[in-house]
mmCIF file of C-alpha atoms and ligand atoms in Angstrom:
data_model
loop_
_atom_site.group_PDB
_atom_site.id
_atom_site.type_symbol
_atom_site.label_atom_id
_atom_site.label_comp_id
_atom_site.label_asym_id
_atom_site.label_seq_id
_atom_site.Cartn_x
_atom_site.Cartn_y
_atom_site.Cartn_z
ATOM 1 C CA MET A 961 -125.764 127.705 75.449
ATOM 2 C CA ILE A 962 -128.672 125.288 74.371
ATOM 3 C CA THR A 963 -127.755 121.682 73.643
ATOM 4 C CA MET A 964 -129.875 118.633 73.106
ATOM 5 C CA ASP A 965 -129.974 118.310 77.005
ATOM 6 C CA ASN A 966 -131.954 121.586 77.053
ATOM 7 C CA ILE A 967 -134.626 120.233 74.514
ATOM 8 C CA ILE A 968 -137.599 118.532 76.243
ATOM 9 C CA ARG A 969 -139.020 115.389 74.542
ATOM 10 C CA GLU A 970 -142.554 114.239 73.800
ATOM 11 C CA GLY A 971 -144.389 113.352 76.998
ATOM 12 C CA HIS A 972 -143.198 116.414 78.758
ATOM 13 C CA PRO A 973 -146.306 118.403 79.655
ATOM 14 C CA THR A 974 -144.841 121.715 78.496
ATOM 15 C CA LEU A 975 -145.082 120.489 74.824
ATOM 16 C CA ARG A 976 -148.931 120.289 75.328
ATOM 17 C CA ARG A 977 -149.562 123.629 76.867
ATOM 18 C CA SER A 978 -150.599 126.804 75.195
ATOM 19 C CA ALA A 979 -147.556 129.191 75.664
ATOM 20 C CA ASP A 980 -148.057 132.713 77.278
ATOM 21 C CA LEU A 981 -147.741 136.056 75.256
ATOM 22 C CA VAL A 982 -144.455 137.813 75.625
ATOM 23 C CA THR A 983 -144.669 141.319 77.092
ATOM 24 C CA PHE A 984 -142.591 144.440 75.921
ATOM 25 C CA PRO A 985 -140.072 145.829 76.682
ATOM 26 C CA LEU A 986 -138.333 142.480 76.579
ATOM 27 C CA SER A 987 -136.835 141.135 79.841
ATOM 28 C CA ALA A 988 -133.209 140.492 79.762
ATOM 29 C CA GLU A 989 -133.995 136.896 80.219
ATOM 30 C CA ASP A 990 -136.440 136.743 77.120
ATOM 31 C CA ARG A 991 -133.832 138.618 75.052
ATOM 32 C CA LYS A 992 -131.218 136.028 76.205
ATOM 33 C CA ILE A 993 -133.535 133.092 75.435
ATOM 34 C CA ALA A 994 -134.043 134.498 71.810
ATOM 35 C CA THR A 995 -130.378 134.836 71.233
ATOM 36 C CA GLU A 996 -129.566 131.311 72.447
ATOM 37 C CA MET A 997 -132.403 129.752 70.373
ATOM 38 C CA MET A 998 -131.016 131.358 67.328
ATOM 39 C CA GLU A 999 -127.435 130.325 68.291
ATOM 40 C CA PHE A 1000 -128.656 126.792 68.755
ATOM 41 C CA LEU A 1001 -130.036 126.688 65.152
ATOM 42 C CA SER A 1002 -126.867 128.008 63.659
ATOM 43 C CA ASN A 1003 -124.854 125.461 65.754
ATOM 44 C CA SER A 1004 -126.964 122.616 64.803
ATOM 45 C CA GLN A 1005 -126.478 123.388 61.030
ATOM 46 C CA ASP A 1006 -122.720 123.692 61.312
ATOM 47 C CA GLU A 1007 -121.269 120.158 60.761
ATOM 48 C CA LYS A 1008 -118.300 120.536 63.008
ATOM 49 C CA ILE A 1009 -120.202 122.243 66.013
ATOM 50 C CA ALA A 1010 -123.045 119.918 65.674
ATOM 51 C CA ALA A 1011 -120.655 116.856 65.748
ATOM 52 C CA GLN A 1012 -118.840 118.284 68.806
ATOM 53 C CA LEU A 1013 -122.094 119.020 70.692
ATOM 54 C CA ASN A 1014 -123.971 116.096 69.239
ATOM 55 C CA LEU A 1015 -126.815 118.446 67.947
ATOM 56 C CA ARG A 1016 -129.513 117.365 65.819
ATOM 57 C CA ALA A 1017 -130.028 119.821 63.076
ATOM 58 C CA GLY A 1018 -133.011 122.045 63.004
ATOM 59 C CA VAL A 1019 -134.257 124.969 61.013
ATOM 60 C CA GLY A 1020 -136.970 126.183 63.618
ATOM 61 C CA LEU A 1021 -137.118 126.109 67.337
ATOM 62 C CA ALA A 1022 -140.068 127.190 69.657
ATOM 63 C CA ALA A 1023 -139.526 128.357 73.365
ATOM 64 C CA PRO A 1024 -141.719 125.557 74.630
ATOM 65 C CA GLN A 1025 -139.074 123.070 73.236
ATOM 66 C CA ILE A 1026 -136.648 124.435 75.831
ATOM 67 C CA ASP A 1027 -139.292 124.310 78.671
ATOM 68 C CA VAL A 1028 -139.944 128.039 78.340
ATOM 69 C CA SER A 1029 -143.659 128.302 77.795
ATOM 70 C CA LYS A 1030 -143.577 131.725 75.946
ATOM 71 C CA ARG A 1031 -144.595 132.610 72.494
ATOM 72 C CA ILE A 1032 -141.028 132.894 70.887
ATOM 73 C CA VAL A 1033 -140.146 131.156 67.776
ATOM 74 C CA ALA A 1034 -136.617 131.280 66.103
ATOM 75 C CA LEU A 1035 -136.204 130.449 62.462
ATOM 76 C CA LEU A 1036 -132.994 129.904 60.551
ATOM 77 C CA ILE A 1037 -133.583 128.558 56.924
ATOM 78 C CA PRO A 1038 -130.422 128.218 54.916
ATOM 79 C CA GLY A 1039 -130.122 129.460 51.428
ATOM 80 C CA GLU A 1040 -129.839 126.983 48.586
ATOM 81 C CA TYR A 1041 -126.053 126.918 48.282
ATOM 82 C CA GLU A 1042 -123.377 126.760 51.074
ATOM 83 C CA ASP A 1043 -122.377 130.389 50.854
ATOM 84 C CA ASP A 1044 -125.725 131.853 50.086
ATOM 85 C CA PRO A 1045 -127.345 134.029 52.748
ATOM 86 C CA PRO A 1046 -130.093 132.242 54.767
ATOM 87 C CA GLU A 1047 -133.514 132.271 53.190
ATOM 88 C CA LEU A 1048 -134.883 133.276 56.612
ATOM 89 C CA ALA A 1049 -133.064 134.218 59.837
ATOM 90 C CA LYS A 1050 -135.503 135.742 62.407
ATOM 91 C CA VAL A 1051 -136.893 135.489 65.840
ATOM 92 C CA MET A 1052 -140.737 136.072 66.106
ATOM 93 C CA PHE A 1053 -142.365 137.168 69.325
ATOM 94 C CA ASN A 1054 -146.198 136.400 69.687
ATOM 95 C CA PRO A 1055 -146.384 135.008 66.123
ATOM 96 C CA LYS A 1056 -150.098 134.587 64.750
ATOM 97 C CA ILE A 1057 -151.126 133.384 61.391
ATOM 98 C CA VAL A 1058 -153.666 136.075 60.241
ATOM 99 C CA SER A 1059 -154.603 134.537 56.914
ATOM 100 C CA HIS A 1060 -153.810 131.670 54.785
ATOM 101 C CA SER A 1061 -154.448 129.977 51.406
ATOM 102 C CA ILE A 1062 -157.219 127.601 50.946
ATOM 103 C CA GLU A 1063 -154.580 125.575 49.120
ATOM 104 C CA SER A 1064 -152.651 123.072 51.205
ATOM 105 C CA ALA A 1065 -149.104 121.620 51.063
ATOM 106 C CA CYS A 1066 -146.905 119.162 52.675
ATOM 107 C CA LEU A 1067 -143.144 118.034 52.764
ATOM 108 C CA LYS A 1068 -142.600 115.078 50.556
ATOM 109 C CA GLY A 1069 -140.159 113.743 53.176
ATOM 110 C CA GLY A 1070 -142.625 114.184 56.107
ATOM 111 C CA GLU A 1071 -141.601 116.259 59.186
ATOM 112 C CA GLY A 1072 -139.070 115.832 61.820
ATOM 113 C CA CYS A 1073 -138.925 117.533 65.332
ATOM 114 C CA LEU A 1074 -136.136 117.927 67.616
ATOM 115 C CA SER A 1075 -138.661 117.050 70.470
ATOM 116 C CA VAL A 1076 -139.593 113.775 68.858
ATOM 117 C CA ASP A 1077 -136.909 111.039 68.865
ATOM 118 C CA ARG A 1078 -138.508 108.881 66.466
ATOM 119 C CA GLU A 1079 -139.612 108.849 62.736
ATOM 120 C CA VAL A 1080 -143.259 109.245 62.337
ATOM 121 C CA PRO A 1081 -143.939 108.725 58.588
ATOM 122 C CA GLY A 1082 -146.719 110.414 56.843
ATOM 123 C CA PHE A 1083 -147.708 113.766 55.132
ATOM 124 C CA VAL A 1084 -148.386 116.684 57.430
ATOM 125 C CA VAL A 1085 -150.797 118.649 55.439
ATOM 126 C CA ARG A 1086 -150.572 122.398 56.110
ATOM 127 C CA HIS A 1087 -151.562 125.752 54.473
ATOM 128 C CA SER A 1088 -149.469 126.278 51.387
ATOM 129 C CA ARG A 1089 -149.266 130.151 51.930
ATOM 130 C CA ILE A 1090 -149.792 132.109 55.156
ATOM 131 C CA THR A 1091 -149.614 135.657 56.308
ATOM 132 C CA VAL A 1092 -147.963 135.993 59.891
ATOM 133 C CA SER A 1093 -148.167 138.885 62.250
ATOM 134 C CA TYR A 1094 -145.432 138.978 64.832
ATOM 135 C CA GLN A 1095 -143.471 141.445 67.087
ATOM 136 C CA ASP A 1096 -139.556 141.755 66.755
ATOM 137 C CA ALA A 1097 -137.319 142.325 69.714
ATOM 138 C CA GLU A 1098 -138.212 145.962 69.999
ATOM 139 C CA GLY A 1099 -141.916 145.077 70.126
ATOM 140 C CA VAL A 1100 -142.549 146.497 66.654
ATOM 141 C CA THR A 1101 -145.399 144.418 64.927
ATOM 142 C CA HIS A 1102 -144.555 143.155 61.399
ATOM 143 C CA LYS A 1103 -146.642 141.258 58.773
ATOM 144 C CA ALA A 1104 -145.018 138.620 56.474
ATOM 145 C CA ARG A 1105 -146.193 136.367 53.763
ATOM 146 C CA TYR A 1106 -144.453 132.935 53.405
ATOM 147 C CA LYS A 1107 -145.054 130.045 51.036
ATOM 148 C CA GLY A 1108 -143.490 126.520 50.340
ATOM 149 C CA TYR A 1109 -141.010 125.162 52.714
ATOM 150 C CA ILE A 1110 -140.817 128.334 54.802
ATOM 151 C CA ALA A 1111 -144.427 128.426 55.356
ATOM 152 C CA ILE A 1112 -144.448 124.807 56.534
ATOM 153 C CA VAL A 1113 -141.505 125.479 58.966
ATOM 154 C CA VAL A 1114 -143.352 128.574 60.407
ATOM 155 C CA GLN A 1115 -146.653 126.639 60.921
ATOM 156 C CA HIS A 1116 -144.748 123.744 62.570
ATOM 157 C CA GLU A 1117 -143.042 126.043 64.995
ATOM 158 C CA ILE A 1118 -146.310 128.147 65.754
ATOM 159 C CA ASP A 1119 -147.995 124.821 66.297
ATOM 160 C CA HIS A 1120 -145.529 124.322 69.196
ATOM 161 C CA LEU A 1121 -146.829 127.493 71.004
ATOM 162 C CA ASN A 1122 -150.276 125.941 70.922
ATOM 163 C CA GLY A 1123 -149.203 122.464 72.150
ATOM 164 C CA VAL A 1124 -149.680 120.763 68.823
ATOM 165 C CA MET A 1125 -147.138 118.223 67.516
ATOM 166 C CA PHE A 1126 -146.666 117.636 63.772
ATOM 167 C CA TYR A 1127 -147.886 114.022 63.918
ATOM 168 C CA ASP A 1128 -151.327 115.338 65.310
ATOM 169 C CA HIS A 1129 -151.867 116.242 61.620
ATOM 170 C CA ILE A 1130 -150.977 112.841 60.216
ATOM 171 C CA ASN A 1131 -153.947 110.644 59.057
ATOM 172 C CA GLU A 1132 -153.311 107.569 61.109
ATOM 173 C CA GLN A 1133 -155.375 105.359 58.811
ATOM 174 C CA ALA A 1134 -153.689 106.488 55.618
ATOM 175 C CA PRO A 1135 -150.556 108.610 56.565
ATOM 176 C CA PHE A 1136 -149.528 109.232 52.865
ATOM 177 C CA ALA A 1137 -153.018 109.851 51.476
ATOM 178 C CA VAL A 1138 -153.646 113.322 50.324
ATOM 179 C CA GLU A 1139 -156.390 115.143 48.394
ATOM 180 C CA ASP A 1140 -155.231 115.630 44.696
ATOM 181 C CA ASP A 1141 -155.026 119.405 45.172
ATOM 182 C CA VAL A 1142 -152.327 119.216 47.969
ATOM 183 C CA ILE A 1143 -148.914 120.483 46.934
ATOM 184 C CA ILE A 1144 -146.201 117.978 47.583
ATOM 185 C CA ILE A 1145 -142.950 120.033 48.342
ATOM 186 C CA GLU A 1146 -139.751 118.123 47.336
HETATM 187 C C1 LIG B 1422 -139.059 112.617 58.850
HETATM 188 N N1 LIG B 1422 -138.670 113.108 57.718
HETATM 189 C C2 LIG B 1422 -137.889 114.120 57.747
HETATM 190 O O1 LIG B 1422 -137.563 114.779 58.648
HETATM 191 C C3 LIG B 1422 -137.468 114.568 56.362
HETATM 192 C C4 LIG B 1422 -136.791 113.738 55.577
HETATM 193 C C5 LIG B 1422 -136.348 114.225 54.118
HETATM 194 C C6 LIG B 1422 -136.673 115.642 53.737
HETATM 195 C C7 LIG B 1422 -137.387 116.490 54.751
HETATM 196 C C8 LIG B 1422 -137.630 117.913 54.360
HETATM 197 C C9 LIG B 1422 -137.755 115.959 55.924
HETATM 198 N N2 LIG B 1422 -138.408 116.713 56.810
HETATM 199 C C10 LIG B 1422 -137.698 117.735 57.731
HETATM 200 N N3 LIG B 1422 -136.507 118.007 57.452
HETATM 201 C C11 LIG B 1422 -136.063 119.088 58.147
HETATM 202 N N4 LIG B 1422 -134.740 119.450 58.108
HETATM 203 C C12 LIG B 1422 -133.927 118.936 56.928
HETATM 204 C C13 LIG B 1422 -132.464 118.680 57.224
HETATM 205 N N5 LIG B 1422 -131.987 119.979 57.773
HETATM 206 C C14 LIG B 1422 -130.404 120.072 57.947
HETATM 207 C C15 LIG B 1422 -129.836 118.903 58.175
HETATM 208 C C16 LIG B 1422 -128.328 118.883 58.250
HETATM 209 C C17 LIG B 1422 -127.645 120.123 58.165
HETATM 210 C C18 LIG B 1422 -128.412 121.346 58.038
HETATM 211 C C19 LIG B 1422 -129.795 121.265 57.906
HETATM 212 CL CL1 LIG B 1422 -130.752 122.684 57.687
HETATM 213 C C20 LIG B 1422 -132.661 120.328 58.988
HETATM 214 C C21 LIG B 1422 -134.132 120.527 58.809
HETATM 215 N N6 LIG B 1422 -136.754 119.724 59.073
HETATM 216 C C22 LIG B 1422 -138.132 119.450 59.126
HETATM 217 N N7 LIG B 1422 -138.764 120.070 60.028
HETATM 218 C C23 LIG B 1422 -140.111 119.987 60.026
HETATM 219 S S1 LIG B 1422 -140.798 121.689 60.101
HETATM 220 C C24 LIG B 1422 -139.342 122.103 61.248
HETATM 221 C C25 LIG B 1422 -138.276 121.292 60.564
HETATM 222 C C26 LIG B 1422 -137.172 120.998 61.640
HETATM 223 O O2 LIG B 1422 -136.304 121.993 61.880
HETATM 224 N N8 LIG B 1422 -137.175 119.807 62.211
HETATM 225 C C27 LIG B 1422 -136.277 119.482 63.119
HETATM 226 N N9 LIG B 1422 -138.604 118.383 58.516
HETATM 227 NI NI1 LIG B 1423 -140.942 120.536 66.347
#
């Protein structure tokens, strides 16, 4: 099971590496990694389990964050209300943004990262809409379009596969300065 002890923190070189493509059919190890990443996100969002295991909540996790330099991303984005189904519950292998809007967006609250044990204030400006190509656990290639909060999360996690941290996108001189056409997501 993945706990915070398995999550590497900024400064660890793996976070700045470009991760390797996953080959198919999946090895038993890669299948296990994907399952455990999803289980971590679920545990991290469960108040009781997160308290017991001292987990920080996350809606996305990339394999490099558990020191596995492979192009695997897990996403678990809850629905609006407690008993709603998740907005997105998916493991993507070899995800790639194949097209995106000209329009940009950012989270009003800024971004947090399980590998960053500090608040880094500032708007992280990203594409507001993206089209992602990825493979599922059977190696079947899919294309999906995302917008809003989900698009932001997917971009944050794909960044991890390319050694990019969210604060690389923050304007140091003016962290909250944004062009007037950037969508600010509540
Ligand atoms: C510094 N300011 C802030 O963090 C920040 C501050 C305010 C608003 C936002 C929106 C912020 N930003 C932000 N909030 C989140 N969560 C909201 C709380 N939630 C959660 C918490 C508890 C239970 C269940 C859940 Cl679901 C977990 C997810 N997550 C991310 N990111 C950046 S993209 C990947 C994603 C991630 O999983 N990070 C670990 N950013
Ligand atoms: Ni992160």
